[in-house]
PDB file of C-alpha atoms in Angstrom:
ATOM      1  CA  UNK Z  27     -58.282 -47.512   3.959  1.00 97.00           C
ATOM      2  CA  UNK Z  28     -60.100 -46.962   7.337  1.00 98.00           C
ATOM      3  CA  UNK Z  29     -62.858 -44.420   8.373  1.00 98.00           C
ATOM      4  CA  UNK Z  30     -63.709 -43.435  12.011  1.00 98.00           C
ATOM      5  CA  UNK Z  31     -66.627 -41.748  13.253  1.00 98.00           C
ATOM      6  CA  UNK Z  32     -66.654 -40.033  16.664  1.00 98.00           C
ATOM      7  CA  UNK Z  33     -70.128 -39.930  18.330  1.00 97.00           C
ATOM      8  CA  UNK Z  34     -69.855 -36.377  19.821  1.00 96.00           C
ATOM      9  CA  UNK Z  35     -73.358 -34.987  19.319  1.00 94.00           C
ATOM     10  CA  UNK Z  36     -74.841 -35.951  22.844  1.00 89.00           C
ATOM     11  CA  UNK Z  37     -76.280 -33.518  25.257  1.00 87.00           C
ATOM     12  CA  UNK Z  38     -74.066 -34.709  28.041  1.00 88.00           C
ATOM     13  CA  UNK Z  39     -76.773 -34.351  30.816  1.00 87.00           C
ATOM     14  CA  UNK Z  40     -75.383 -36.660  33.208  1.00 88.00           C
ATOM     15  CA  UNK Z  41     -72.028 -34.909  33.191  1.00 85.00           C
ATOM     16  CA  UNK Z  42     -73.689 -31.492  34.420  1.00 89.00           C
ATOM     17  CA  UNK Z  43     -72.333 -28.987  35.651  1.00 86.00           C
ATOM     18  CA  UNK Z  44     -69.370 -29.728  33.287  1.00 84.00           C
ATOM     19  CA  UNK Z  45     -71.755 -29.499  30.077  1.00 89.00           C
ATOM     20  CA  UNK Z  46     -73.630 -26.248  31.206  1.00 89.00           C
ATOM     21  CA  UNK Z  47     -71.218 -24.263  28.889  1.00 91.00           C
ATOM     22  CA  UNK Z  48     -69.726 -26.654  26.623  1.00 93.00           C
ATOM     23  CA  UNK Z  49     -70.350 -30.015  24.787  1.00 94.00           C
ATOM     24  CA  UNK Z  50     -69.381 -33.019  26.372  1.00 94.00           C
ATOM     25  CA  UNK Z  51     -66.770 -33.632  23.647  1.00 95.00           C
ATOM     26  CA  UNK Z  52     -64.727 -30.588  25.060  1.00 96.00           C
ATOM     27  CA  UNK Z  53     -64.976 -31.639  28.627  1.00 94.00           C
ATOM     28  CA  UNK Z  54     -61.372 -32.011  29.996  1.00 93.00           C
ATOM     29  CA  UNK Z  55     -59.880 -35.334  31.451  1.00 92.00           C
ATOM     30  CA  UNK Z  56     -56.592 -34.319  33.107  1.00 91.00           C
ATOM     31  CA  UNK Z  57     -56.665 -31.036  30.925  1.00 92.00           C
ATOM     32  CA  UNK Z  58     -57.182 -32.816  27.680  1.00 95.00           C
ATOM     33  CA  UNK Z  59     -60.602 -32.343  26.043  1.00 96.00           C
ATOM     34  CA  UNK Z  60     -62.308 -35.677  25.536  1.00 96.00           C
ATOM     35  CA  UNK Z  61     -62.594 -35.157  21.773  1.00 97.00           C
ATOM     36  CA  UNK Z  62     -59.016 -34.520  21.339  1.00 97.00           C
ATOM     37  CA  UNK Z  63     -58.056 -37.870  23.488  1.00 96.00           C
ATOM     38  CA  UNK Z  64     -60.288 -39.735  20.770  1.00 97.00           C
ATOM     39  CA  UNK Z  65     -58.842 -38.249  17.951  1.00 98.00           C
ATOM     40  CA  UNK Z  66     -55.273 -38.805  18.897  1.00 96.00           C
ATOM     41  CA  UNK Z  67     -56.199 -42.489  19.535  1.00 95.00           C
ATOM     42  CA  UNK Z  68     -57.624 -42.759  15.996  1.00 97.00           C
ATOM     43  CA  UNK Z  69     -54.493 -41.117  14.513  1.00 97.00           C
ATOM     44  CA  UNK Z  70     -52.226 -43.710  16.335  1.00 95.00           C
ATOM     45  CA  UNK Z  71     -54.314 -46.102  14.571  1.00 95.00           C
ATOM     46  CA  UNK Z  72     -53.501 -44.286  11.336  1.00 96.00           C
ATOM     47  CA  UNK Z  73     -57.062 -43.904  10.298  1.00 98.00           C
ATOM     48  CA  UNK Z  74     -57.609 -42.102   6.974  1.00 98.00           C
ATOM     49  CA  UNK Z  75     -60.667 -39.905   7.667  1.00 98.00           C
ATOM     50  CA  UNK Z  76     -62.509 -39.044  10.872  1.00 98.00           C
ATOM     51  CA  UNK Z  77     -66.339 -37.832  10.664  1.00 98.00           C
ATOM     52  CA  UNK Z  78     -67.639 -36.319  13.858  1.00 98.00           C
ATOM     53  CA  UNK Z  79     -71.065 -35.659  14.494  1.00 98.00           C
ATOM     54  CA  UNK Z  80     -72.173 -32.333  16.296  1.00 98.00           C
ATOM     55  CA  UNK Z  81     -75.577 -31.033  17.748  1.00 96.00           C
ATOM     56  CA  UNK Z  82     -74.879 -29.477  21.415  1.00 88.00           C
ATOM     57  CA  UNK Z  83     -72.691 -26.472  21.310  1.00 94.00           C
ATOM     58  CA  UNK Z  84     -71.781 -27.511  17.817  1.00 96.00           C
ATOM     59  CA  UNK Z  85     -69.991 -24.354  16.989  1.00 97.00           C
ATOM     60  CA  UNK Z  86     -67.589 -24.881  20.041  1.00 97.00           C
ATOM     61  CA  UNK Z  87     -66.586 -28.242  18.490  1.00 98.00           C
ATOM     62  CA  UNK Z  88     -66.089 -26.653  15.051  1.00 98.00           C
ATOM     63  CA  UNK Z  89     -63.783 -23.918  16.582  1.00 98.00           C
ATOM     64  CA  UNK Z  90     -61.911 -26.201  18.468  1.00 98.00           C
ATOM     65  CA  UNK Z  91     -60.943 -28.417  15.312  1.00 98.00           C
ATOM     66  CA  UNK Z  92     -60.258 -25.097  13.322  1.00 98.00           C
ATOM     67  CA  UNK Z  93     -57.926 -23.684  16.212  1.00 98.00           C
ATOM     68  CA  UNK Z  94     -56.125 -27.061  16.173  1.00 97.00           C
ATOM     69  CA  UNK Z  95     -55.973 -27.497  12.255  1.00 97.00           C
ATOM     70  CA  UNK Z  96     -57.944 -30.684  12.708  1.00 98.00           C
ATOM     71  CA  UNK Z  97     -55.054 -32.294  14.273  1.00 97.00           C
ATOM     72  CA  UNK Z  98     -53.494 -32.652  10.906  1.00 97.00           C
ATOM     73  CA  UNK Z  99     -55.942 -35.333   9.555  1.00 97.00           C
ATOM     74  CA  UNK Z 100     -58.779 -35.445   7.266  1.00 98.00           C
ATOM     75  CA  UNK Z 101     -61.875 -34.642   9.395  1.00 98.00           C
ATOM     76  CA  UNK Z 102     -65.334 -33.945   8.315  1.00 98.00           C
ATOM     77  CA  UNK Z 103     -68.343 -32.678  10.388  1.00 98.00           C
ATOM     78  CA  UNK Z 104     -71.884 -34.326   9.983  1.00 98.00           C
ATOM     79  CA  UNK Z 105     -74.133 -31.596  11.316  1.00 97.00           C
ATOM     80  CA  UNK Z 106     -77.060 -32.641  13.485  1.00 97.00           C
ATOM     81  CA  UNK Z 107     -77.881 -29.218  15.014  1.00 96.00           C
ATOM     82  CA  UNK Z 108     -81.493 -29.216  13.606  1.00 95.00           C
ATOM     83  CA  UNK Z 109     -82.223 -32.709  15.045  1.00 95.00           C
ATOM     84  CA  UNK Z 110     -80.328 -35.037  17.369  1.00 95.00           C
ATOM     85  CA  UNK Z 111     -80.615 -38.456  15.372  1.00 97.00           C
ATOM     86  CA  UNK Z 112     -79.294 -40.983  17.895  1.00 97.00           C
ATOM     87  CA  UNK Z 113     -76.665 -43.292  17.024  1.00 97.00           C
ATOM     88  CA  UNK Z 114     -78.375 -45.008  14.269  1.00 98.00           C
ATOM     89  CA  UNK Z 115     -79.684 -41.968  12.655  1.00 98.00           C
ATOM     90  CA  UNK Z 116     -76.345 -40.389  13.302  1.00 98.00           C
ATOM     91  CA  UNK Z 117     -74.303 -43.054  11.099  1.00 98.00           C
ATOM     92  CA  UNK Z 118     -76.882 -43.090   8.454  1.00 98.00           C
ATOM     93  CA  UNK Z 119     -76.869 -39.346   8.160  1.00 98.00           C
ATOM     94  CA  UNK Z 120     -73.002 -39.424   7.946  1.00 98.00           C
ATOM     95  CA  UNK Z 121     -72.551 -42.122   5.258  1.00 98.00           C
ATOM     96  CA  UNK Z 122     -71.785 -39.951   2.379  1.00 98.00           C
ATOM     97  CA  UNK Z 123     -69.022 -38.303   4.173  1.00 98.00           C
ATOM     98  CA  UNK Z 124     -66.850 -41.651   4.542  1.00 98.00           C
ATOM     99  CA  UNK Z 125     -64.463 -42.869   2.140  1.00 98.00           C
ATOM    100  CA  UNK Z 126     -66.266 -45.213   0.086  1.00 97.00           C
ATOM    101  CA  UNK Z 127     -66.024 -48.923   0.409  1.00 97.00           C
ATOM    102  CA  UNK Z 128     -64.041 -48.805   3.510  1.00 98.00           C
ATOM    103  CA  UNK Z 129     -64.736 -49.839   7.134  1.00 98.00           C
ATOM    104  CA  UNK Z 130     -65.762 -47.387   9.518  1.00 98.00           C
ATOM    105  CA  UNK Z 131     -64.665 -47.532  13.245  1.00 98.00           C
ATOM    106  CA  UNK Z 132     -67.070 -45.941  15.521  1.00 98.00           C
ATOM    107  CA  UNK Z 133     -66.033 -44.449  18.762  1.00 97.00           C
ATOM    108  CA  UNK Z 134     -68.038 -42.639  21.483  1.00 96.00           C
ATOM    109  CA  UNK Z 135     -66.212 -39.613  22.592  1.00 95.00           C
ATOM    110  CA  UNK Z 136     -66.913 -40.203  26.403  1.00 94.00           C
ATOM    111  CA  UNK Z 137     -65.041 -43.698  26.435  1.00 92.00           C
ATOM    112  CA  UNK Z 138     -61.761 -44.043  28.165  1.00 90.00           C
ATOM    113  CA  UNK Z 139     -60.180 -47.352  27.455  1.00 90.00           C
ATOM    114  CA  UNK Z 140     -56.950 -49.052  27.095  1.00 87.00           C
ATOM    115  CA  UNK Z 141     -57.935 -51.290  24.130  1.00 94.00           C
ATOM    116  CA  UNK Z 142     -55.388 -51.864  21.188  1.00 94.00           C
ATOM    117  CA  UNK Z 143     -57.614 -50.878  18.395  1.00 96.00           C
ATOM    118  CA  UNK Z 144     -55.651 -53.160  16.035  1.00 96.00           C
ATOM    119  CA  UNK Z 145     -56.455 -56.172  17.538  1.00 97.00           C
ATOM    120  CA  UNK Z 146     -60.361 -55.255  16.627  1.00 97.00           C
ATOM    121  CA  UNK Z 147     -59.294 -54.555  13.272  1.00 97.00           C
ATOM    122  CA  UNK Z 148     -57.709 -57.945  12.859  1.00 97.00           C
ATOM    123  CA  UNK Z 149     -60.593 -59.812  14.423  1.00 98.00           C
ATOM    124  CA  UNK Z 150     -62.816 -57.892  12.041  1.00 98.00           C
ATOM    125  CA  UNK Z 151     -60.864 -58.904   8.830  1.00 97.00           C
ATOM    126  CA  UNK Z 152     -60.490 -62.397   9.898  1.00 98.00           C
ATOM    127  CA  UNK Z 153     -64.190 -63.304  11.023  1.00 98.00           C
ATOM    128  CA  UNK Z 154     -65.620 -61.323   7.795  1.00 97.00           C
ATOM    129  CA  UNK Z 155     -68.201 -60.071  10.211  1.00 98.00           C
ATOM    130  CA  UNK Z 156     -70.503 -57.031   9.038  1.00 98.00           C
ATOM    131  CA  UNK Z 157     -70.292 -55.546  12.718  1.00 98.00           C
ATOM    132  CA  UNK Z 158     -67.639 -56.196  15.240  1.00 98.00           C
ATOM    133  CA  UNK Z 159     -68.867 -54.933  18.536  1.00 98.00           C
ATOM    134  CA  UNK Z 160     -66.311 -54.437  21.559  1.00 98.00           C
ATOM    135  CA  UNK Z 161     -68.045 -56.172  24.691  1.00 97.00           C
ATOM    136  CA  UNK Z 162     -66.886 -56.510  28.251  1.00 94.00           C
ATOM    137  CA  UNK Z 163     -67.946 -58.710  31.031  1.00 92.00           C
ATOM    138  CA  UNK Z 164     -69.172 -56.004  33.558  1.00 92.00           C
ATOM    139  CA  UNK Z 165     -72.315 -54.976  35.473  1.00 89.00           C
ATOM    140  CA  UNK Z 166     -74.585 -52.902  33.632  1.00 90.00           C
ATOM    141  CA  UNK Z 167     -78.448 -52.085  33.379  1.00 92.00           C
ATOM    142  CA  UNK Z 168     -78.526 -53.250  29.616  1.00 94.00           C
ATOM    143  CA  UNK Z 169     -77.087 -56.461  28.167  1.00 97.00           C
ATOM    144  CA  UNK Z 170     -76.414 -57.848  24.714  1.00 98.00           C
ATOM    145  CA  UNK Z 171     -76.440 -61.651  24.393  1.00 98.00           C
ATOM    146  CA  UNK Z 172     -73.954 -63.421  22.425  1.00 98.00           C
ATOM    147  CA  UNK Z 173     -73.916 -67.139  21.444  1.00 98.00           C
ATOM    148  CA  UNK Z 174     -70.756 -69.373  22.075  1.00 96.00           C
ATOM    149  CA  UNK Z 175     -69.638 -68.530  18.273  1.00 96.00           C
ATOM    150  CA  UNK Z 176     -69.792 -64.915  19.376  1.00 97.00           C
ATOM    151  CA  UNK Z 177     -73.241 -64.085  17.408  1.00 98.00           C
ATOM    152  CA  UNK Z 178     -75.563 -61.606  18.755  1.00 98.00           C
ATOM    153  CA  UNK Z 179     -78.675 -62.992  19.890  1.00 98.00           C
ATOM    154  CA  UNK Z 180     -80.476 -60.517  21.889  1.00 98.00           C
ATOM    155  CA  UNK Z 181     -80.921 -57.487  24.396  1.00 98.00           C
ATOM    156  CA  UNK Z 182     -82.245 -57.127  27.679  1.00 97.00           C
ATOM    157  CA  UNK Z 183     -82.879 -53.973  29.784  1.00 96.00           C
ATOM    158  CA  UNK Z 184     -82.527 -55.215  33.496  1.00 93.00           C
ATOM    159  CA  UNK Z 185     -84.257 -52.133  34.865  1.00 94.00           C
ATOM    160  CA  UNK Z 186     -87.610 -52.608  32.901  1.00 95.00           C
ATOM    161  CA  UNK Z 187     -87.226 -56.278  32.020  1.00 93.00           C
ATOM    162  CA  UNK Z 188     -87.832 -55.351  28.225  1.00 96.00           C
ATOM    163  CA  UNK Z 189     -86.169 -58.243  26.111  1.00 97.00           C
ATOM    164  CA  UNK Z 190     -85.538 -58.056  22.299  1.00 97.00           C
ATOM    165  CA  UNK Z 191     -84.697 -61.686  20.772  1.00 97.00           C
ATOM    166  CA  UNK Z 192     -82.991 -61.767  17.505  1.00 97.00           C
ATOM    167  CA  UNK Z 193     -82.182 -65.413  17.507  1.00 97.00           C
ATOM    168  CA  UNK Z 194     -83.757 -68.293  19.280  1.00 95.00           C
ATOM    169  CA  UNK Z 195     -80.558 -69.324  21.012  1.00 94.00           C
ATOM    170  CA  UNK Z 196     -80.710 -66.227  23.278  1.00 97.00           C
ATOM    171  CA  UNK Z 197     -81.709 -68.092  26.134  1.00 93.00           C
ATOM    172  CA  UNK Z 198     -78.405 -70.144  25.826  1.00 95.00           C
ATOM    173  CA  UNK Z 199     -76.385 -67.020  25.113  1.00 97.00           C
ATOM    174  CA  UNK Z 200     -73.853 -64.976  27.129  1.00 96.00           C
ATOM    175  CA  UNK Z 201     -74.904 -61.594  28.487  1.00 97.00           C
ATOM    176  CA  UNK Z 202     -72.189 -58.615  27.983  1.00 97.00           C
ATOM    177  CA  UNK Z 203     -72.048 -55.081  28.155  1.00 96.00           C
ATOM    178  CA  UNK Z 204     -71.375 -52.947  25.138  1.00 96.00           C
ATOM    179  CA  UNK Z 205     -68.021 -50.653  25.126  1.00 95.00           C
ATOM    180  CA  UNK Z 206     -69.259 -48.016  22.735  1.00 95.00           C
ATOM    181  CA  UNK Z 207     -66.600 -49.166  20.116  1.00 97.00           C
ATOM    182  CA  UNK Z 208     -67.587 -51.001  17.005  1.00 98.00           C
ATOM    183  CA  UNK Z 209     -66.206 -51.771  13.609  1.00 98.00           C
ATOM    184  CA  UNK Z 210     -68.782 -52.056  10.679  1.00 98.00           C
ATOM    185  CA  UNK Z 211     -68.185 -53.171   7.173  1.00 98.00           C
ATOM    186  CA  UNK Z 212     -69.321 -50.731   4.423  1.00 98.00           C
ATOM    187  CA  UNK Z 213     -71.918 -53.358   3.315  1.00 98.00           C
ATOM    188  CA  UNK Z 214     -73.929 -52.332   6.276  1.00 98.00           C
ATOM    189  CA  UNK Z 215     -74.970 -48.740   4.682  1.00 98.00           C
ATOM    190  CA  UNK Z 216     -77.447 -50.344   1.899  1.00 98.00           C
ATOM    191  CA  UNK Z 217     -79.082 -52.639   4.604  1.00 98.00           C
ATOM    192  CA  UNK Z 218     -80.172 -49.503   6.659  1.00 98.00           C
ATOM    193  CA  UNK Z 219     -83.927 -49.028   5.995  1.00 98.00           C
ATOM    194  CA  UNK Z 220     -84.647 -47.299   9.277  1.00 97.00           C
ATOM    195  CA  UNK Z 221     -85.436 -43.502   8.864  1.00 96.00           C
ATOM    196  CA  UNK Z 222     -85.039 -40.494  11.133  1.00 95.00           C
ATOM    197  CA  UNK Z 223     -83.840 -40.886  14.612  1.00 97.00           C
ATOM    198  CA  UNK Z 224     -83.261 -44.480  15.804  1.00 97.00           C
ATOM    199  CA  UNK Z 225     -80.625 -46.852  17.849  1.00 97.00           C
ATOM    200  CA  UNK Z 226     -77.846 -48.466  16.281  1.00 97.00           C
ATOM    201  CA  UNK Z 227     -78.363 -51.040  18.508  1.00 97.00           C
ATOM    202  CA  UNK Z 228     -82.070 -51.743  17.070  1.00 97.00           C
ATOM    203  CA  UNK Z 229     -80.547 -51.949  13.781  1.00 98.00           C
ATOM    204  CA  UNK Z 230     -77.886 -54.425  14.816  1.00 98.00           C
ATOM    205  CA  UNK Z 231     -80.529 -56.619  16.650  1.00 98.00           C
ATOM    206  CA  UNK Z 232     -82.840 -56.498  13.178  1.00 98.00           C
ATOM    207  CA  UNK Z 233     -79.918 -57.430  11.144  1.00 98.00           C
ATOM    208  CA  UNK Z 234     -78.638 -60.235  13.467  1.00 98.00           C
ATOM    209  CA  UNK Z 235     -81.335 -62.539  12.531  1.00 97.00           C
ATOM    210  CA  UNK Z 236     -79.475 -63.088   9.124  1.00 97.00           C
ATOM    211  CA  UNK Z 237     -76.115 -61.186   9.499  1.00 98.00           C
ATOM    212  CA  UNK Z 238     -72.815 -61.692  11.209  1.00 98.00           C
ATOM    213  CA  UNK Z 239     -72.846 -59.268  14.183  1.00 98.00           C
ATOM    214  CA  UNK Z 240     -70.067 -60.474  16.418  1.00 98.00           C
ATOM    215  CA  UNK Z 241     -68.806 -59.566  19.811  1.00 98.00           C
ATOM    216  CA  UNK Z 242     -65.036 -58.898  20.224  1.00 98.00           C
ATOM    217  CA  UNK Z 243     -64.147 -59.934  23.778  1.00 96.00           C
ATOM    218  CA  UNK Z 244     -62.201 -57.067  25.441  1.00 92.00           C
ATOM    219  CA  UNK Z 245     -60.145 -58.086  28.681  1.00 88.00           C
ATOM    220  CA  UNK Z 246     -57.780 -55.007  28.401  1.00 86.00           C
ATOM    221  CA  UNK Z 247     -57.004 -53.345  31.678  1.00 87.00           C
ATOM    222  CA  UNK Z 248     -59.132 -50.133  31.615  1.00 84.00           C
ATOM    223  CA  UNK Z 249     -62.556 -49.376  30.386  1.00 90.00           C
ATOM    224  CA  UNK Z 250     -64.950 -46.609  31.574  1.00 83.00           C
ATOM    225  CA  UNK Z 251     -67.691 -44.541  30.187  1.00 84.00           C
ATOM    226  CA  UNK Z 252     -66.965 -40.950  31.281  1.00 86.00           C
ATOM    227  CA  UNK Z 253     -70.713 -40.363  31.601  1.00 82.00           C
ATOM    228  CA  UNK Z 254     -70.843 -38.898  35.139  1.00 86.00           C
ATOM    229  CA  UNK Z 255     -68.506 -36.392  37.029  1.00 87.00           C
ATOM    230  CA  UNK Z 256     -67.252 -39.412  39.336  1.00 87.00           C
ATOM    231  CA  UNK Z 257     -66.042 -41.334  36.265  1.00 85.00           C
ATOM    232  CA  UNK Z 258     -64.275 -38.372  35.235  1.00 87.00           C
ATOM    233  CA  UNK Z 259     -62.490 -38.470  38.914  1.00 85.00           C
ATOM    234  CA  UNK Z 260     -61.837 -42.241  38.421  1.00 87.00           C
ATOM    235  CA  UNK Z 261     -60.298 -41.851  35.294  1.00 87.00           C
ATOM    236  CA  UNK Z 262     -58.122 -39.079  36.330  1.00 87.00           C
ATOM    237  CA  UNK Z 263     -56.685 -41.120  39.328  1.00 85.00           C
ATOM    238  CA  UNK Z 264     -55.984 -43.777  36.681  1.00 80.00           C
ATOM    239  CA  UNK Z 265     -53.939 -41.454  34.463  1.00 81.00           C
ATOM    240  CA  UNK Z 266     -51.935 -40.550  37.289  1.00 78.00           C
TER     241      UNK Z 266
END
């Protein structure tokens, strides 16, 4: 069995004016809403259940799913209308909606990627990782650091100089940029002690001291975060 979670609750402020009257999840790329693209990619992978978190224009997302009969799959809504919980808080709130004892593939709704997700699933099974994070060698303002055996060792914000160390060997580790796709073992849930609103990256950094939080290195052709209007334009060119 395989669960998936699409993070779709964000405000999409960088995508204005597209998000003035709709959620980021329903912004279209070449005529197809980002949420639909993500769902179809997960259906192709034969996931058994999809959980989608909602906040900004939540009613529009629910209406879109109803109109499309949930695309013929088992879709559950994690409602964050009252408070946006960030990635870690969002995952924790959704915990009871997943098929129990099955891994969860987490996918940001604004990711545009040509990665074969079955490769990530195979990597996760083979390594026995608690978390497998899709990482790329690309320019970013924030980097996660991984040792030569792909273990998460730390994080750095290049703009502010802030550093978070998870393991001593961070200074000998390779910086990589996170792709917004990760696969978690169900064993993660009992280890979440954080409450309310918190970042999943901070959770991973805390657990990386003792747990296998591994990088899955993605060298597939296409990856972009559709965070800004110019990113959408770039992706449309690529689709043509």
